[in-house]
PDB file of C-alpha atoms in Angstrom:
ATOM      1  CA  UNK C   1       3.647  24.594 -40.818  1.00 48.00           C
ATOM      2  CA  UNK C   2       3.169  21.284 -42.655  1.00 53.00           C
ATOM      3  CA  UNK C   3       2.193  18.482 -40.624  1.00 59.00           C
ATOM      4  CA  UNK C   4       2.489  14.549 -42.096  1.00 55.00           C
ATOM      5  CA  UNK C   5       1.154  11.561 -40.191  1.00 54.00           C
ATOM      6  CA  UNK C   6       3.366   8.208 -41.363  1.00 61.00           C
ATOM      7  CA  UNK C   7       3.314   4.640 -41.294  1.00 60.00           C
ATOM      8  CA  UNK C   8       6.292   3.902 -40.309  1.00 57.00           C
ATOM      9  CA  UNK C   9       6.774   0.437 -42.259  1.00 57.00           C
ATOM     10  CA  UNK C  10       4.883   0.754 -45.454  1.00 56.00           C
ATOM     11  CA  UNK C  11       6.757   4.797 -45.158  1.00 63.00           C
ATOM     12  CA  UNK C  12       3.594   6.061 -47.082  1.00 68.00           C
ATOM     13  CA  UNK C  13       2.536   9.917 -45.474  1.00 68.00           C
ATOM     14  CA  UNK C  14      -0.897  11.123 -44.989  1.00 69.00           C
ATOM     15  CA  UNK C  15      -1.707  15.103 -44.525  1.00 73.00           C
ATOM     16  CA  UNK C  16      -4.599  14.219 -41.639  1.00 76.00           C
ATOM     17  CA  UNK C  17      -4.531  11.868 -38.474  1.00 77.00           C
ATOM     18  CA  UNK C  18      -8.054  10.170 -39.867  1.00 81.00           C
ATOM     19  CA  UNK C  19      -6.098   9.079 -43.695  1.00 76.00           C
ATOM     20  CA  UNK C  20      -3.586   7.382 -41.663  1.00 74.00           C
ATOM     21  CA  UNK C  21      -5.992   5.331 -39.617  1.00 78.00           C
ATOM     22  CA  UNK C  22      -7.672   4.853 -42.666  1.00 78.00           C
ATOM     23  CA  UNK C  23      -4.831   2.888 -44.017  1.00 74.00           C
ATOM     24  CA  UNK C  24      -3.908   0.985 -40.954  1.00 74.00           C
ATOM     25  CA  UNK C  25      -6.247  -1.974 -41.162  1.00 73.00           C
ATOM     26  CA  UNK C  26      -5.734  -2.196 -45.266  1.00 72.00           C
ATOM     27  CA  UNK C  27      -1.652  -1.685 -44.609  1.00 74.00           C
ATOM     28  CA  UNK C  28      -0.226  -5.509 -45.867  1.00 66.00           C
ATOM     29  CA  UNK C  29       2.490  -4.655 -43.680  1.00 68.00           C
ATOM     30  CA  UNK C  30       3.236  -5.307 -39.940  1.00 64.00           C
ATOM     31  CA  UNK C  31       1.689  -2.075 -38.067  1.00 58.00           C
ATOM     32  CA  UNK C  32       4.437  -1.132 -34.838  1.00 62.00           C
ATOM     33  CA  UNK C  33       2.805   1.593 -32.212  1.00 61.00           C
ATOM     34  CA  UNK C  34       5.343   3.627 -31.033  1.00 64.00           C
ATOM     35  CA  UNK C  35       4.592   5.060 -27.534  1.00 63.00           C
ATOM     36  CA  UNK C  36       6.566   8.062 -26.103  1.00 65.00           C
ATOM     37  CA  UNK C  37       6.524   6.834 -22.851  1.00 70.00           C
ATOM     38  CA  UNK C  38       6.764   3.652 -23.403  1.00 68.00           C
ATOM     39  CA  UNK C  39       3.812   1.099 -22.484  1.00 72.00           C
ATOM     40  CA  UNK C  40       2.287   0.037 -18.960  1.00 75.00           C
ATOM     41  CA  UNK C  41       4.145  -2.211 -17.108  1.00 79.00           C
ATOM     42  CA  UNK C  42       3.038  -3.291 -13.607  1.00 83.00           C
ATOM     43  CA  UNK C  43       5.354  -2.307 -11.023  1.00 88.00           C
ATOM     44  CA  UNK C  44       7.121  -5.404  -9.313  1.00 88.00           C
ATOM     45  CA  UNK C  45       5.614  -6.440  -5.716  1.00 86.00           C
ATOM     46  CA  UNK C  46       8.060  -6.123  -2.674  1.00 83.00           C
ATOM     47  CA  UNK C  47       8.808  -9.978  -3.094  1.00 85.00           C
ATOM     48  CA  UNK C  48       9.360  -9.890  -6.869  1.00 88.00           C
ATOM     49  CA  UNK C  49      12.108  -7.652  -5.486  1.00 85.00           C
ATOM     50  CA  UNK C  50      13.494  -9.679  -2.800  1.00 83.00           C
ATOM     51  CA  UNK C  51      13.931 -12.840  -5.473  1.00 87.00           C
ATOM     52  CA  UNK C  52      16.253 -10.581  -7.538  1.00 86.00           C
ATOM     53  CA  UNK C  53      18.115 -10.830  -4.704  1.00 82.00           C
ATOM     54  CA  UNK C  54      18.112 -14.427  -4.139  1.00 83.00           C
ATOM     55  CA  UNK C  55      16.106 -14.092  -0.863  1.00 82.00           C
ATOM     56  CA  UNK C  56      12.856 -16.046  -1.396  1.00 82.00           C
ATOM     57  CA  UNK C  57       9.616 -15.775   0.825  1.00 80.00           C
ATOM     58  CA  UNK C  58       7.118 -19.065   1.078  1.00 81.00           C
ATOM     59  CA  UNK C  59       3.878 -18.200  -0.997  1.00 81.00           C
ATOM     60  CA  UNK C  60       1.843 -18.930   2.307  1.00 75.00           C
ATOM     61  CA  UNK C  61       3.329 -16.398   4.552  1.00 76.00           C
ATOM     62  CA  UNK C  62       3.260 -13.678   1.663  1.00 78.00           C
ATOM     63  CA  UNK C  63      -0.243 -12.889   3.229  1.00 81.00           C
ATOM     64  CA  UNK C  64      -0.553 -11.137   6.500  1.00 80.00           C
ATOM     65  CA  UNK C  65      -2.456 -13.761   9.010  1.00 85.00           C
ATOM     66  CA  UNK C  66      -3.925 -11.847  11.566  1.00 91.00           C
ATOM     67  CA  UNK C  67      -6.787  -9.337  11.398  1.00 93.00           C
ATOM     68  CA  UNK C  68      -8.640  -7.339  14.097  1.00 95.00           C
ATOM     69  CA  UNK C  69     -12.514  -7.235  13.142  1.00 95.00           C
ATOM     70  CA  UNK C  70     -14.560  -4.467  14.477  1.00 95.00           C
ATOM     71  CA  UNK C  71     -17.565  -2.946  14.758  1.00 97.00           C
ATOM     72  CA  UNK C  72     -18.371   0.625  15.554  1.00 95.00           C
ATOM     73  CA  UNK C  73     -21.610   1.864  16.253  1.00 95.00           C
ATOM     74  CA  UNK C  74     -23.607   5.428  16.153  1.00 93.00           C
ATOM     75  CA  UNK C  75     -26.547   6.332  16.710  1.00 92.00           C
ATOM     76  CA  UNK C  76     -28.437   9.962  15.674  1.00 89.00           C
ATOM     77  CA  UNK C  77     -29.602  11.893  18.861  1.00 88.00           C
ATOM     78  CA  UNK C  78     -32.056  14.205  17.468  1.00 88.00           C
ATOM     79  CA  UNK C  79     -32.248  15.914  21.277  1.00 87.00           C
ATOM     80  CA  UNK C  80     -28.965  17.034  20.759  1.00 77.00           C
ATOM     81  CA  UNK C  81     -28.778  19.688  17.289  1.00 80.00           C
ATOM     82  CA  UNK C  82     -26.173  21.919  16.761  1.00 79.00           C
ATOM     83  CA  UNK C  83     -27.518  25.395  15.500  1.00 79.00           C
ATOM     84  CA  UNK C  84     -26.620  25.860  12.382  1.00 76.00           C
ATOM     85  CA  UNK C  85     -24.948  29.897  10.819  1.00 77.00           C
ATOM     86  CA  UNK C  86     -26.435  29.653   7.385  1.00 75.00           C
ATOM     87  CA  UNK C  87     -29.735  29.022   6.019  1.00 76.00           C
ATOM     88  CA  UNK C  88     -28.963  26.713   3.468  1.00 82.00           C
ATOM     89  CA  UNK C  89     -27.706  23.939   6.304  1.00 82.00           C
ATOM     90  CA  UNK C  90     -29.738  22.408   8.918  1.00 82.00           C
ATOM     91  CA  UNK C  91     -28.443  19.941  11.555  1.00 82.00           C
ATOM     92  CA  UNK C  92     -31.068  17.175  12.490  1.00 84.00           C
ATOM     93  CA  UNK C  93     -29.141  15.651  14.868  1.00 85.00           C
ATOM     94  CA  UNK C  94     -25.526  14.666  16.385  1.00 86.00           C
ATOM     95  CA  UNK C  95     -24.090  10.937  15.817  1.00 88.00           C
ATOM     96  CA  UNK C  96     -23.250   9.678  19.560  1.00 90.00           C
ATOM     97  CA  UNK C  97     -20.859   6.579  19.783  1.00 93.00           C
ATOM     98  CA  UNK C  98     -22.324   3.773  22.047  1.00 95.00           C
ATOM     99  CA  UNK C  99     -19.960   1.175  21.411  1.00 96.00           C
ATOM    100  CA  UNK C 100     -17.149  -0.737  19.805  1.00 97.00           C
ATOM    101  CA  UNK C 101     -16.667  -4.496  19.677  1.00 97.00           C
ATOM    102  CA  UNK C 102     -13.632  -5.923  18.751  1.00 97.00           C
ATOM    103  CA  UNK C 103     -12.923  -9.711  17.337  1.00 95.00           C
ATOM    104  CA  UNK C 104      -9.416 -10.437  16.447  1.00 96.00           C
ATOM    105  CA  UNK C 105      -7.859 -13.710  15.111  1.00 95.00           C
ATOM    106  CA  UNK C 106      -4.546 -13.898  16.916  1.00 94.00           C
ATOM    107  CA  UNK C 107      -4.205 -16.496  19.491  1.00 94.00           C
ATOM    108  CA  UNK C 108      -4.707 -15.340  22.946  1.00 94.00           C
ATOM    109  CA  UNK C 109      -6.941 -12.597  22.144  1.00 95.00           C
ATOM    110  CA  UNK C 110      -9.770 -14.802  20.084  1.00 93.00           C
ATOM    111  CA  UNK C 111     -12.569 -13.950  22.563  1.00 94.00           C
ATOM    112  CA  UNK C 112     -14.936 -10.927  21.595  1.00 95.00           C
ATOM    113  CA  UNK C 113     -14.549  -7.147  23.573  1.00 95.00           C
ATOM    114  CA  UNK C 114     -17.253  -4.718  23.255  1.00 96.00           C
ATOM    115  CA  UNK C 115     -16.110  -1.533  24.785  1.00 96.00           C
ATOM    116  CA  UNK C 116     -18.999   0.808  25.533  1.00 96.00           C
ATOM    117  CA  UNK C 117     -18.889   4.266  26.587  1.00 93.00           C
ATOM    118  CA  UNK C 118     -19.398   5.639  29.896  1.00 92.00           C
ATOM    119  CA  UNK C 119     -20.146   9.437  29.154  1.00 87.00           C
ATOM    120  CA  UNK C 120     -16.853   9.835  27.172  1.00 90.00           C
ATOM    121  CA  UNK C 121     -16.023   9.266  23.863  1.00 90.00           C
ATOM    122  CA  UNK C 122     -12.460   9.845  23.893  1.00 93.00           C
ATOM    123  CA  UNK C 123     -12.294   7.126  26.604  1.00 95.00           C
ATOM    124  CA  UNK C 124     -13.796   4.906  24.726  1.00 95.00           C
ATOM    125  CA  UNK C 125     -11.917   5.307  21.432  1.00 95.00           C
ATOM    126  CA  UNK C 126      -8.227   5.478  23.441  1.00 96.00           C
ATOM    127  CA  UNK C 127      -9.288   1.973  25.284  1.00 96.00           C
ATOM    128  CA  UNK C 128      -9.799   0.583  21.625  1.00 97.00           C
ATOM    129  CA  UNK C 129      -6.962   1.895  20.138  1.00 96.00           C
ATOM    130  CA  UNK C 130      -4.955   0.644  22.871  1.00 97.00           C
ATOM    131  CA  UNK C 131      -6.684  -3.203  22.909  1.00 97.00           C
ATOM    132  CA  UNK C 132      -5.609  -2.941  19.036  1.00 96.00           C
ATOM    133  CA  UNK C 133      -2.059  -1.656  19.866  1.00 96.00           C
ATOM    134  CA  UNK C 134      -1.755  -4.986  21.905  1.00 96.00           C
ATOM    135  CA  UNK C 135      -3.558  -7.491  19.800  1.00 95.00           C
ATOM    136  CA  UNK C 136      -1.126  -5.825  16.998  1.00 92.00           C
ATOM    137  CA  UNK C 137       1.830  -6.193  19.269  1.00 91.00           C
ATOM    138  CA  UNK C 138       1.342  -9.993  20.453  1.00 92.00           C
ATOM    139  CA  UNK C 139       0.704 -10.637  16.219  1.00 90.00           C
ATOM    140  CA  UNK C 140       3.836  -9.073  15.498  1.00 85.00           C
ATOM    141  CA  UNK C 141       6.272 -11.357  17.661  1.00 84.00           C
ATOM    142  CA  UNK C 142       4.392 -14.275  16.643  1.00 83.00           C
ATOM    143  CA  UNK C 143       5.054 -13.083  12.541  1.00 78.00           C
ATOM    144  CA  UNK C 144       8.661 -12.087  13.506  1.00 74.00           C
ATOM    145  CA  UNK C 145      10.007 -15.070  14.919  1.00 67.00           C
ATOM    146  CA  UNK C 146       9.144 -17.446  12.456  1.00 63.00           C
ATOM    147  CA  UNK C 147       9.358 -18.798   8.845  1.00 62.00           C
ATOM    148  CA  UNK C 148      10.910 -17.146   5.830  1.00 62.00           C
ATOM    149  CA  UNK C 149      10.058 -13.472   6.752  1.00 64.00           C
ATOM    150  CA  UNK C 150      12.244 -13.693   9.406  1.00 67.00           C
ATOM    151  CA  UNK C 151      14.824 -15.186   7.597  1.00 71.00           C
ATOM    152  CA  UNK C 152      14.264 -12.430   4.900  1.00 72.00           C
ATOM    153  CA  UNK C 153      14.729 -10.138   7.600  1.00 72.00           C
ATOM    154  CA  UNK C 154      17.823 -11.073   8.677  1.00 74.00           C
ATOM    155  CA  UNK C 155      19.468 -11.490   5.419  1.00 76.00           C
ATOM    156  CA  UNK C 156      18.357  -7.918   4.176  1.00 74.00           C
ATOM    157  CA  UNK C 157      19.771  -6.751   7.825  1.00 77.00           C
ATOM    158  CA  UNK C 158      23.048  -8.421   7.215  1.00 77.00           C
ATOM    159  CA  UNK C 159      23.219  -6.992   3.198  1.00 75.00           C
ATOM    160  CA  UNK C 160      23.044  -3.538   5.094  1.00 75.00           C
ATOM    161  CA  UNK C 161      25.823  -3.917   7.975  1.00 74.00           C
ATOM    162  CA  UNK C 162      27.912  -5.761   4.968  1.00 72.00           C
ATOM    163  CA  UNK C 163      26.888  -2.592   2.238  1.00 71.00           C
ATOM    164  CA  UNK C 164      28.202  -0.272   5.773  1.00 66.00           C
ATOM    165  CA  UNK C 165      31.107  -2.416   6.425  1.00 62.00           C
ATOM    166  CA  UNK C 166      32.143  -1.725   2.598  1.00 59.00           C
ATOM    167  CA  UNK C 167      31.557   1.780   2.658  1.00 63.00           C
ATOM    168  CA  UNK C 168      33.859   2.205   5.897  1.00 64.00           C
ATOM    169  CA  UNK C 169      36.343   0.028   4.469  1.00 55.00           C
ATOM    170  CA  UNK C 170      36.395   2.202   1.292  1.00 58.00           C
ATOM    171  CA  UNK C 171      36.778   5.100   2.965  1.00 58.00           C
ATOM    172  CA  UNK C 172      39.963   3.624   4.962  1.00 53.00           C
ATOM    173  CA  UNK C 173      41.152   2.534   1.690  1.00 47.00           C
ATOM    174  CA  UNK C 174      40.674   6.076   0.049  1.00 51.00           C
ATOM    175  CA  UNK C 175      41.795   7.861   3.226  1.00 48.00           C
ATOM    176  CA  UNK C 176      45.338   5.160   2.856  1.00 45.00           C
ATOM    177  CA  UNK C 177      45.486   6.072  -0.585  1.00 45.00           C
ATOM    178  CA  UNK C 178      45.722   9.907   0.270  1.00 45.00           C
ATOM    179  CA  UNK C 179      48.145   9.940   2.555  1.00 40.00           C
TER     180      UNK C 179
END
């Protein structure tokens, strides 16, 4: 099987891969890569997306506001080893969680929280999770009821009840057009 590398523009063929890169940088002629694939492209962001559809989002709000800071912290009890099966493992202790404290940025929840456990740690990690569920929830209606997102919101709601109104009004159209 005879294989030819080419340069496309100057049409000149080389038998090896190494003769035609040779000839590249001495090539008086405009050198064009051909990719299969095509080349990289970054994909567009959510908002590039919603401006092809005329809905624009202020540059400020594109950025999340809120944040929940936190701090967990272990310690190693070395009194309490788990025996390890193998030889080639050895426990030298078990982390133990002491305490979380929590610092968030949304208004009404500002002050610190430093949960600290009792005896369980599944206490301990559900009263976090559920202090984060709330700061989370009170950021939420504050982000939803303002600004351009919400407008976004609502217009991208309304494009779907129009896209289903549309549809169902097809279908009465093609179900008229049958009978």
């Amino acid at each position: 099987m005879l294989k030819l590398f080419t340069a496309h523009v100057a049409e000149d063929f080389f038998s090896s891969n190494r003769y035609l890169q040779d000839h590249i940088p001495r090539c008086k002629q405009h050198v064009e890569y051909r990719f299969p694939g095509g080349v990289f492209q970054l994909t567009p962001t959510a908002f590039e997306k919603l401006e092809t559809l005329n809905i624009l989002v202020n540059q400020a709000e594109r950025f999340y506001p809120f944040r929940i800071t936190y701090d967990i912290e272990t310690y190693l009890d070395k009194n309490d080893v788990i025996q390890s099966k193998g030889t080639k493992l050895q426990y030298i202790g078990q982390h133990k969680l002491p305490s979380i404290s929590v610092c968030p940025n949304v208004p009404g929840y500002e002050s610190p929280q430093c949960f600290i456990c009792e005896g369980d740690d599944a206490q301990l990690v559900d009263a976090f999770t559920t202090y984060c569920r709330e700061i989370s929830q009170a950021a939420f209606e504050r982000v939803s009821g303002s600004g351009s997102i919400a407008m976004a919101i609502n217009t991208l709601k309304g494009m779907l009840m129009n896209e289903e109104l549309l549809v169902q009004h097809d279908n009465k159209m093609r179900l008229i057009v049958v009978i």
